[in-house]
Amino acid sequence: MKQFSDSGLKEECYNFYKEKFPSLAPMNGRPIADLLAELDMDKEANNPNIEVRHKDDANPGYMYAVYEPQDRELRANRIITVEKQAGDHNGIPASQNQGGQRTVHMGVWVHDRNNPLRSTQYGTDGEPEAMEARAGADKEVPYMTLQPAFLNQEESALTKWYKPVDETFGSFLAQSLMMHAGQIDYSMADLSRSFAPHTIEGRANPKAGTLGLDDEARKKAVDYGKSAFGAAEWARNPANLHRSLREGGSCSTILAKHMQGLQLHMLKTEAERQWEEKGLKPEDAPTFAELVNTLEGLPALNPMNQSPRTLENNLLLSKRNGEFQWVFVGKSSQEHIVNDKEGPPPSRQPDLPDLPVDDPRTQENMDAAKKNKQLPRTEITAQTEADTAAKGK
């Protein structure tokens, strides 16, 4: 898309931040997000453009990008994230991606300081600090879903903060995410697709995608819009559906899905209001499907193809009505904060009933089809090798 090939936009973004933060280092071909990660907060001590120096300075809807500094050894579960983000993935050349290569996780702050903070991660006596999609495979009881969070040294020691220019959008985003806690599974398929290399050995990778919306992405956007403030029905899956087809989200794709669905929901609400003001029936207003074409900025991009680094790139570069939608407002360190607020996870949203045994989308049928499809290729390969060997004699 244009935003990744338009050097003028990247220069505009850099100049935007250089004016806000005079100590920002020169670009010299480096991603803007890395320069922001290295911003000397002491040199910007009295700068009013720094709004977040501690996590409690954040407001609902602020997005945080967790990053690992260059001089720190990566933990095992983050090595692969950094390695995959180093290459060209989903059509974005690594040299043009302005997200931080060592950005390893994304989340959204949801706690309103005027409201009580809950006593445990999964309690109901207040709000959590944040919402994030995390695999949690290292936990005694894995809770692989969109979940409440407390920022701490284990998961989010170092964070960059981005503020939504539209504060109403940010507040609604926080509410939508909290409403869907426990309803959307963490998807390893989403994670893998967001990292899909654009080319493999010089040939186009069919699993990679552009950030534009294809027909499938447009249909899914409608589902996200309809469920922005209701049950996330789009994320309910039949129990025996093949894992590659199960709807869910990774830390970055689930946020992109919510932002897309929320903007579409807001567009629909406004269209119905305008229709009613004209004396027309609200139900005759443009449909969700028609309004997909009016999405702007980050929500106009395909959520499925956004890794943590690419989502941060889009936070930096995406514009709406000629203005950047999200603005970097500071950094915080949680290196000395221990998470002592974990508790038993809430009940999960139930799966849909099993698909019929003859449905080709079941785990068993897709695995069988894959196996059957491979057999002829194996036989052909063996025959080709035999023919080649015979010709060589």
Coordinates of N, CA and C in Angstrom, one line a residue, residues 21 36 39 41 49-53 159-162 327-332:
F21 N 9.9 16.3 20.1 CA 11.0 15.8 21.0 C 12.3 16.2 20.4
L36 N 12.1 6.2 19.0 CA 11.3 6.6 20.1 C 11.6 5.7 21.3
L39 N 14.5 7.2 23.1 CA 14.4 8.6 23.4 C 14.8 8.8 24.9
M41 N 14.5 10.2 28.1 CA 13.5 10.8 28.9 C 14.0 12.0 29.8
N49 N 4.9 17.3 25.9 CA 4.4 16.3 25.0 C 4.6 14.9 25.5
I50 N 5.4 14.7 26.6 CA 5.5 13.5 27.3 C 4.4 13.4 28.3
E51 N 3.4 12.6 28.1 CA 2.3 12.4 29.0 C 2.4 11.2 29.9
V52 N 3.2 10.2 29.4 CA 3.2 9.0 30.2 C 4.7 8.7 30.6
R53 N 5.0 8.7 31.8 CA 6.3 8.3 32.4 C 6.2 7.1 33.3
T159 N 7.7 -0.3 27.9 CA 6.6 -0.1 27.1 C 6.7 1.3 26.5
K160 N 6.3 1.4 25.2 CA 6.1 2.7 24.5 C 4.5 2.9 24.5
W161 N 4.1 4.2 24.6 CA 2.7 4.5 24.7 C 2.2 5.3 23.6
Y162 N 1.1 5.0 23.0 CA 0.5 5.7 21.9 C -1.0 6.1 22.3
V327 N -0.6 9.0 18.5 CA 0.5 9.8 18.8 C 1.3 9.2 19.9
F328 N 2.6 9.0 19.7 CA 3.5 8.6 20.8 C 3.5 9.6 21.9
V329 N 3.3 9.2 23.2 CA 3.3 10.1 24.3 C 4.2 9.8 25.4
G330 N 5.1 8.8 25.3 CA 6.0 8.5 26.3 C 6.4 7.0 26.5
K331 N 7.2 6.8 27.5 CA 7.6 5.4 27.8 C 7.5 5.2 29.3
S332 N 7.4 3.9 29.7 CA 7.4 3.6 31.1 C 8.1 2.3 31.3

